Short mmCIF file of C-alpha atoms and ligand atoms in Angstrom, two decimals:
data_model
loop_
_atom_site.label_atom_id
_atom_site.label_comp_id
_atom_site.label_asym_id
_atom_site.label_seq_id
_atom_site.Cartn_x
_atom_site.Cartn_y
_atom_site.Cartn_z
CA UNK A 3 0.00 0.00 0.00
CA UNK A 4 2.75 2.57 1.06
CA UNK A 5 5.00 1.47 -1.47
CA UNK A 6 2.17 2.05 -4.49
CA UNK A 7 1.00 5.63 -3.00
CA UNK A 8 4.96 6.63 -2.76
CA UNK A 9 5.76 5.06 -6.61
CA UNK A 10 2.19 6.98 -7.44
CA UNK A 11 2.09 9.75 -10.32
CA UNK A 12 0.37 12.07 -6.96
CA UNK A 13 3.26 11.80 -5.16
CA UNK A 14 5.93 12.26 -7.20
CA UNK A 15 4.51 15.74 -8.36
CA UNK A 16 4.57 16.69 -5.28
CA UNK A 17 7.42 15.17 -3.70
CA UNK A 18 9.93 18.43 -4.49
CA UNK A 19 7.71 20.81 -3.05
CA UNK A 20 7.74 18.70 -0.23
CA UNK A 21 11.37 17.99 0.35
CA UNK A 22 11.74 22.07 0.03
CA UNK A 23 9.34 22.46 2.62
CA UNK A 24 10.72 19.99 5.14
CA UNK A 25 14.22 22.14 4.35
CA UNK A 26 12.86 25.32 4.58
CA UNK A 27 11.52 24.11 7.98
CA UNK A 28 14.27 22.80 9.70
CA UNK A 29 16.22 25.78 8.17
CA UNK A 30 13.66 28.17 10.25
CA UNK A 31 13.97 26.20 13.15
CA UNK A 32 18.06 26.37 13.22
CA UNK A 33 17.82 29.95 12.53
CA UNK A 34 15.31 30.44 15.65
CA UNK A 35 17.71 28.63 17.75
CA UNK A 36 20.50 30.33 16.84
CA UNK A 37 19.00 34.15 17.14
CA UNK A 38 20.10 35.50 20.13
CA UNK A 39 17.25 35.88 23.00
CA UNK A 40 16.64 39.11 25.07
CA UNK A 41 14.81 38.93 28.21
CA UNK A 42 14.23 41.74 31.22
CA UNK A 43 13.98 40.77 34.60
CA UNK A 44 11.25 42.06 36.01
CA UNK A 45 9.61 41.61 32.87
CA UNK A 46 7.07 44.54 33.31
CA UNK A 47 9.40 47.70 32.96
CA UNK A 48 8.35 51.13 34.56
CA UNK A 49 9.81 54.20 35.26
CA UNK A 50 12.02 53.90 37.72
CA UNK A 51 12.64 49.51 37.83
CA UNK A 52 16.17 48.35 37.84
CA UNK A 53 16.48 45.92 34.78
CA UNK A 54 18.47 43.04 34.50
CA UNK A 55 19.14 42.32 30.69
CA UNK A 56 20.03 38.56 29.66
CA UNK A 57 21.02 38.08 26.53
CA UNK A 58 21.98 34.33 25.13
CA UNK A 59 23.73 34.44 21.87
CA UNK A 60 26.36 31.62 20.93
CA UNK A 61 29.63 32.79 19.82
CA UNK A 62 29.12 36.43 21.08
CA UNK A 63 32.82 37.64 21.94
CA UNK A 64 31.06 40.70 23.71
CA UNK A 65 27.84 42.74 23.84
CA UNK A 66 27.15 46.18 24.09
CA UNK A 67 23.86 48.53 23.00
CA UNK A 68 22.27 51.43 24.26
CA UNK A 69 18.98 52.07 25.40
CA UNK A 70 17.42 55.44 26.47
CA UNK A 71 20.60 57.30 25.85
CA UNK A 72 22.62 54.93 28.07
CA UNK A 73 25.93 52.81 27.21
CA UNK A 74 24.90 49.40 27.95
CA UNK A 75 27.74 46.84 28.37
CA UNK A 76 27.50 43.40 28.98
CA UNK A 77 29.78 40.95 31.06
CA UNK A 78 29.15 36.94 30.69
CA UNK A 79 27.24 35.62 33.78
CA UNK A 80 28.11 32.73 35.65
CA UNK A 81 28.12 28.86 34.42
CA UNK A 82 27.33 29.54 30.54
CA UNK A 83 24.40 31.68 31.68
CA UNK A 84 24.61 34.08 29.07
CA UNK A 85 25.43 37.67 29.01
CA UNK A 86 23.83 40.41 31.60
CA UNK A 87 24.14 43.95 32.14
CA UNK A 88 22.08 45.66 35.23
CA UNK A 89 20.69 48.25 33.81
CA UNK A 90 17.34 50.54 34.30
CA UNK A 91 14.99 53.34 33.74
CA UNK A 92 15.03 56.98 35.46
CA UNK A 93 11.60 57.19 37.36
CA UNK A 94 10.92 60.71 35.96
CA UNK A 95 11.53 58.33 32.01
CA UNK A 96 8.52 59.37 29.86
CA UNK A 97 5.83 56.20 29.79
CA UNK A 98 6.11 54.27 25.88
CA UNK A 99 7.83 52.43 23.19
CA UNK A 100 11.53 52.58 23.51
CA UNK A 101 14.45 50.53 21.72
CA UNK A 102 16.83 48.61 23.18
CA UNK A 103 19.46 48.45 20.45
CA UNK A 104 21.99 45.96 21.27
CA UNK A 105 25.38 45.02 18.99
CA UNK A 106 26.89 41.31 19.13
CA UNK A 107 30.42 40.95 18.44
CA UNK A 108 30.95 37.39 17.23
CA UNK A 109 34.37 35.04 18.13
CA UNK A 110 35.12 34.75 14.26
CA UNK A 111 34.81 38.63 13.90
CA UNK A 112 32.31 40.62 12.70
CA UNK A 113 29.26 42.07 14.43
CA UNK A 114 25.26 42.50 13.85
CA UNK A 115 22.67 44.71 15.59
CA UNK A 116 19.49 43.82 16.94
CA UNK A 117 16.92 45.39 18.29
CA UNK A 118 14.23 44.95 20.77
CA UNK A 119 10.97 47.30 21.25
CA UNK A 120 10.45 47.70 24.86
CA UNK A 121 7.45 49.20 26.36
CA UNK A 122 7.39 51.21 29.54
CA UNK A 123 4.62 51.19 31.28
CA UNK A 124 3.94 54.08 34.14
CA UNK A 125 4.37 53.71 37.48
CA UNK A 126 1.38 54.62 40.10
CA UNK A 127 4.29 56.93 42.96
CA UNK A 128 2.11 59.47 45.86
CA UNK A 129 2.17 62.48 46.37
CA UNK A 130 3.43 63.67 50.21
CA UNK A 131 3.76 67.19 51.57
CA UNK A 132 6.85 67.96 54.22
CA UNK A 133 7.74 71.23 56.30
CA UNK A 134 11.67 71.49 56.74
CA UNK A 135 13.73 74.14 57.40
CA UNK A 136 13.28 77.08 55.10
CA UNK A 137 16.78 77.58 54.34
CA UNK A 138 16.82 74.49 52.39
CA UNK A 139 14.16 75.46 50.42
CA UNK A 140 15.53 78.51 49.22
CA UNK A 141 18.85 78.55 50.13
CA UNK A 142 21.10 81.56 50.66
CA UNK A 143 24.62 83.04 49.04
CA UNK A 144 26.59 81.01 50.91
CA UNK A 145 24.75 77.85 50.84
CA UNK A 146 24.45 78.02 46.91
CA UNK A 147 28.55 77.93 46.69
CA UNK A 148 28.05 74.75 48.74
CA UNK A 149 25.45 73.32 46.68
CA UNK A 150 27.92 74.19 44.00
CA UNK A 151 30.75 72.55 45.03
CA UNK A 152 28.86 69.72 46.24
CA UNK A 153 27.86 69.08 43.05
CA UNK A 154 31.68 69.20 41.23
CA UNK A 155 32.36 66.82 43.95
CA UNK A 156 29.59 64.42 43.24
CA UNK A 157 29.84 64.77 39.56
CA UNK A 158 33.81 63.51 40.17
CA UNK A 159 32.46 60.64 41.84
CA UNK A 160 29.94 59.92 39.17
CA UNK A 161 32.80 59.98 36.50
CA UNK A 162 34.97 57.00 38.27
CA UNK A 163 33.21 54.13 38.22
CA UNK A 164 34.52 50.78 36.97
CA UNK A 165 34.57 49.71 34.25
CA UNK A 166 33.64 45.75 35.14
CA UNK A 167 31.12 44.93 37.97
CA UNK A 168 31.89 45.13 41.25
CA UNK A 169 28.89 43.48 42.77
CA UNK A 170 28.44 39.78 43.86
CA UNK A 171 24.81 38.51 44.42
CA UNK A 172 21.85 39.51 45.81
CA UNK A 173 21.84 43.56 46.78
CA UNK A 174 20.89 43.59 50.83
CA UNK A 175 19.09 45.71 52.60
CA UNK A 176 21.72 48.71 54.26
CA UNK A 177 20.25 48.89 57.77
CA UNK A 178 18.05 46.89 60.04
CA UNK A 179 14.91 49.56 60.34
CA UNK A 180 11.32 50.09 59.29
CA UNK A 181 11.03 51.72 55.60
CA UNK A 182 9.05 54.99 55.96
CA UNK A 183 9.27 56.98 52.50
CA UNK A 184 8.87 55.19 49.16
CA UNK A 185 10.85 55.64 46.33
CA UNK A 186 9.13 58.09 43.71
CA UNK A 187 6.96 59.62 46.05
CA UNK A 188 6.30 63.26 44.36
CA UNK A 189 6.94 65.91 46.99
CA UNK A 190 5.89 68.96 48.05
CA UNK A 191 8.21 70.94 50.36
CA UNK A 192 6.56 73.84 52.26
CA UNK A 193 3.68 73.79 49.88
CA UNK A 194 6.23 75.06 46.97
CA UNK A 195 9.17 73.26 45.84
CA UNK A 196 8.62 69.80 44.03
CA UNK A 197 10.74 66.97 43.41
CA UNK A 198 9.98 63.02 43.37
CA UNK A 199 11.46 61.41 46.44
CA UNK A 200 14.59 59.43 44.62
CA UNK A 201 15.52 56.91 47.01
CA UNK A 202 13.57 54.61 49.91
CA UNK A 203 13.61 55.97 53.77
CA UNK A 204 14.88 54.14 56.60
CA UNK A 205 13.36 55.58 60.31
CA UNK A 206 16.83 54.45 61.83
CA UNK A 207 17.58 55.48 65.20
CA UNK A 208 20.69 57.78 65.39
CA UNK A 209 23.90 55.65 65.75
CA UNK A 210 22.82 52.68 63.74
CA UNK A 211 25.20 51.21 61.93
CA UNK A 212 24.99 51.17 58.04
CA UNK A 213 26.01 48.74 55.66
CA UNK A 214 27.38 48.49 52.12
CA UNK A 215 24.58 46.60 49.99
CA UNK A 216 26.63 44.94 48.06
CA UNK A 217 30.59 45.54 47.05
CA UNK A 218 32.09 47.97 45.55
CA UNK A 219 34.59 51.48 45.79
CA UNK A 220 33.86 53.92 48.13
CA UNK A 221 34.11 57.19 46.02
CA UNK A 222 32.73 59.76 48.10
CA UNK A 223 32.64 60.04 51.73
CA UNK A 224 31.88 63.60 52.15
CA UNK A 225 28.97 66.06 53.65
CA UNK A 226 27.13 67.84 51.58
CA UNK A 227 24.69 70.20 51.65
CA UNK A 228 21.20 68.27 51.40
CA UNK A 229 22.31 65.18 51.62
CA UNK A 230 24.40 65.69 54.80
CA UNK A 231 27.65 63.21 55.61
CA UNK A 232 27.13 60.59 52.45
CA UNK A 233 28.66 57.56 51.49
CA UNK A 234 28.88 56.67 47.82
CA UNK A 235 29.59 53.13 46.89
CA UNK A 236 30.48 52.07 42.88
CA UNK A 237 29.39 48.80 41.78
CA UNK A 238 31.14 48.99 38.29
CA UNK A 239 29.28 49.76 34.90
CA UNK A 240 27.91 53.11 36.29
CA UNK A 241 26.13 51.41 38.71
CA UNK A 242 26.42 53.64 42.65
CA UNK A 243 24.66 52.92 45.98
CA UNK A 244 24.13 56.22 47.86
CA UNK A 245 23.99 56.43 51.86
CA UNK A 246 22.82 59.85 53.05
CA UNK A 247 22.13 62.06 56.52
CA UNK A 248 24.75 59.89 58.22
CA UNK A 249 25.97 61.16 62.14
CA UNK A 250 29.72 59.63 61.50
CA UNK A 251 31.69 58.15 58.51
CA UNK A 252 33.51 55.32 58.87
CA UNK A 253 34.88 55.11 55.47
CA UNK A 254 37.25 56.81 53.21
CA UNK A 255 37.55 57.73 49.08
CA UNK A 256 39.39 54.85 47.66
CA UNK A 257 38.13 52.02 50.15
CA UNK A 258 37.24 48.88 48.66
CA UNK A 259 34.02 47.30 50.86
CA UNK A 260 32.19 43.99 51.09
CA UNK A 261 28.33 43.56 51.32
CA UNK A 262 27.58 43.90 55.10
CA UNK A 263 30.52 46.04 56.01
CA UNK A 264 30.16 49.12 58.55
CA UNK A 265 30.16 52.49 56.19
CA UNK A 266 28.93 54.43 59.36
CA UNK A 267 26.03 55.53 61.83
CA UNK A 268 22.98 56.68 60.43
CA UNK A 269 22.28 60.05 61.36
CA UNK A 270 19.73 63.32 60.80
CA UNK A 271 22.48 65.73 59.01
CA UNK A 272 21.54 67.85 55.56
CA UNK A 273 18.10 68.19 54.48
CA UNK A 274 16.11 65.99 56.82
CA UNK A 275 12.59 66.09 58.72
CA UNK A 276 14.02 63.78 61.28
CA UNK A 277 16.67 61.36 61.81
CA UNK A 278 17.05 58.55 58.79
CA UNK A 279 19.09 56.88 56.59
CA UNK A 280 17.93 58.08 52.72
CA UNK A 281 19.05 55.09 50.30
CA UNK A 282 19.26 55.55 46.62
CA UNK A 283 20.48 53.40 43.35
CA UNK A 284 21.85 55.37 40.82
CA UNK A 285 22.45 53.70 37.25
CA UNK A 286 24.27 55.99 34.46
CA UNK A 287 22.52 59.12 36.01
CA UNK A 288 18.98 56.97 36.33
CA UNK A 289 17.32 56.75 40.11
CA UNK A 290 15.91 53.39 40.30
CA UNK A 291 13.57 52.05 42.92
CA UNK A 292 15.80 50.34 45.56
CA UNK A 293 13.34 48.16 46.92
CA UNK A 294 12.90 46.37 43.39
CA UNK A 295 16.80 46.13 43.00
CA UNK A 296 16.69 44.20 46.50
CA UNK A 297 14.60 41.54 45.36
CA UNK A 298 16.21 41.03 41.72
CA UNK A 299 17.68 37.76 41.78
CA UNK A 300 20.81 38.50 40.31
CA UNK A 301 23.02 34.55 41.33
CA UNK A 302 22.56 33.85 37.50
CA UNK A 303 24.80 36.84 36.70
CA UNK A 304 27.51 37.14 39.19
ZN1 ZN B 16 14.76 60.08 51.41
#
């Protein structure tokens, strides 16, 4: 029976159109295995989430892209993982279509782009009103050089950050206290002056101690004028940890630090409406929410 309908006039007519199907199939499904594949972790992106980027593309000799006006670079993650960069978008980002444009540099040379739509979708932050002092709302002559110079310093500290990551793991909380401000919270100080709230509040007691989140440079340890004594910590790849309001410093420029290690006593100096440790994640000049970059599961990567 099989042998007459495969010898049959039917089948041989359509036995090359057949054979070029069964190619073209397996050719699709090679092709598909080979592309490389993009995923975002979380997967629903907002203004303001911390993203971690996978990419898995065979013979990739290095990755790098941009997305919303940032350098993205990739490092290979751990066991044959693929390749990640930490990466994220500012919480005042406009809500939309954006492109993640990513270029693979292959072992046998060469490169090719490609391209990923990504959609952000907006973020539902409050809006809080605080009373503090009124010289920090409109500050004076001398407190404007401050500001100033505060910001050349900060800017400095900005500008150093390694070049490979720093970080190992999971990102910890930095103090054992009860959160009391959210990040993005839109604020209103003295019924005026607005700003979204770019970090997450701590109510810690004055004198508790502080801890790096994760490890990394110290490349400030400085007080400024809002932020009062601050601790910045570099995780590599433009990535910083910031640690604000502190009473004492117990770190210097130039110190390397392990997650968990002392960086001082949380304190009520700078800008504050009581005593508090102010935590923020900075990412190429992008605040991202801290709280979501604490419960990325980041073992895969590093
Ligand atoms: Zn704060």
């Amino acid at each position: 029976m099989l042998k007459k309908m495969l010898f049959s006039p039917f089948f041989r007519t359509i036995r090359a159109p057949l054979s070029f199907l069964c190619l073209l199939a397996f050719a699709l499904a090679a092709v598909y295995a080979q592309s490389p594949a993009v995923t975002l972790t979380p997967e629903v992106v907002v203004a303001g989430s911390p993203e971690l980027i996978r990419v898995v593309a065979a013979n990739a000799s290095a990755i790098d892209g941009q997305w919303l006006d940032r350098k993205l670079e990739f490092f290979r993650g751990q066991d044959d993982h693929g390749w990640f960069a930490l990466a994220g978008v500012d919480v005042e980002a406009p809500v939309g279509t954006s492109v993640l444009k990513l270029t693979i540099h292959e072992t046998k040379g060469g490169s090719h782009a490609l391209n990923r739509t990504i959609k952000i979708l907006p973020a539902h932050y409050r809006t809080s009103a605080l009373t503090v002092a009124p010289q920090f709302v409109q500050p004076g002559p001398d407190a404007l050089k401050q500001i100033a110079a505060d910001q050349v310093l900060t800017q400095k500290a900005y500008a150093s950050s390694a070049s490979m990551p720093l970080w190992k793991g999971n990102f910890h909380v930095p103090v054992v206290a009860p959160q009391t401000e959210r990040f993005g919270t839109r604020r209103i100080f003295n019924g005026t002056l607005a700003s979204n709230h770019k970090g997450l509040d701590f109510r810690a007691a004055p004198g508790t101690p502080v801890r790096a989140s994760n490890d990394g440079t110290v490349v400030l340890a400085h007080s400024l004028y809002y932020a009062g004594n601050s601790v910045f910590v570099d995780h590599g790849m433009g990535l910083f940890t910031l640690y604000m309001h502190f009473s004492k410093i117990s770190v210097r420029e130039g110190q390397h630090v392990v997650r968990g290690q002392k960086l001082g006593l949380s304190g009520a100096t700078g800008r504050v409406t009581g005593p508090h440790l102010h935590w923020a994640v900075r990412w190429q000049g992008a605040y991202l929410d801290p709280a979501k970059l604490l419960r990325l599961d980041l073992s895969a990567a590093r």
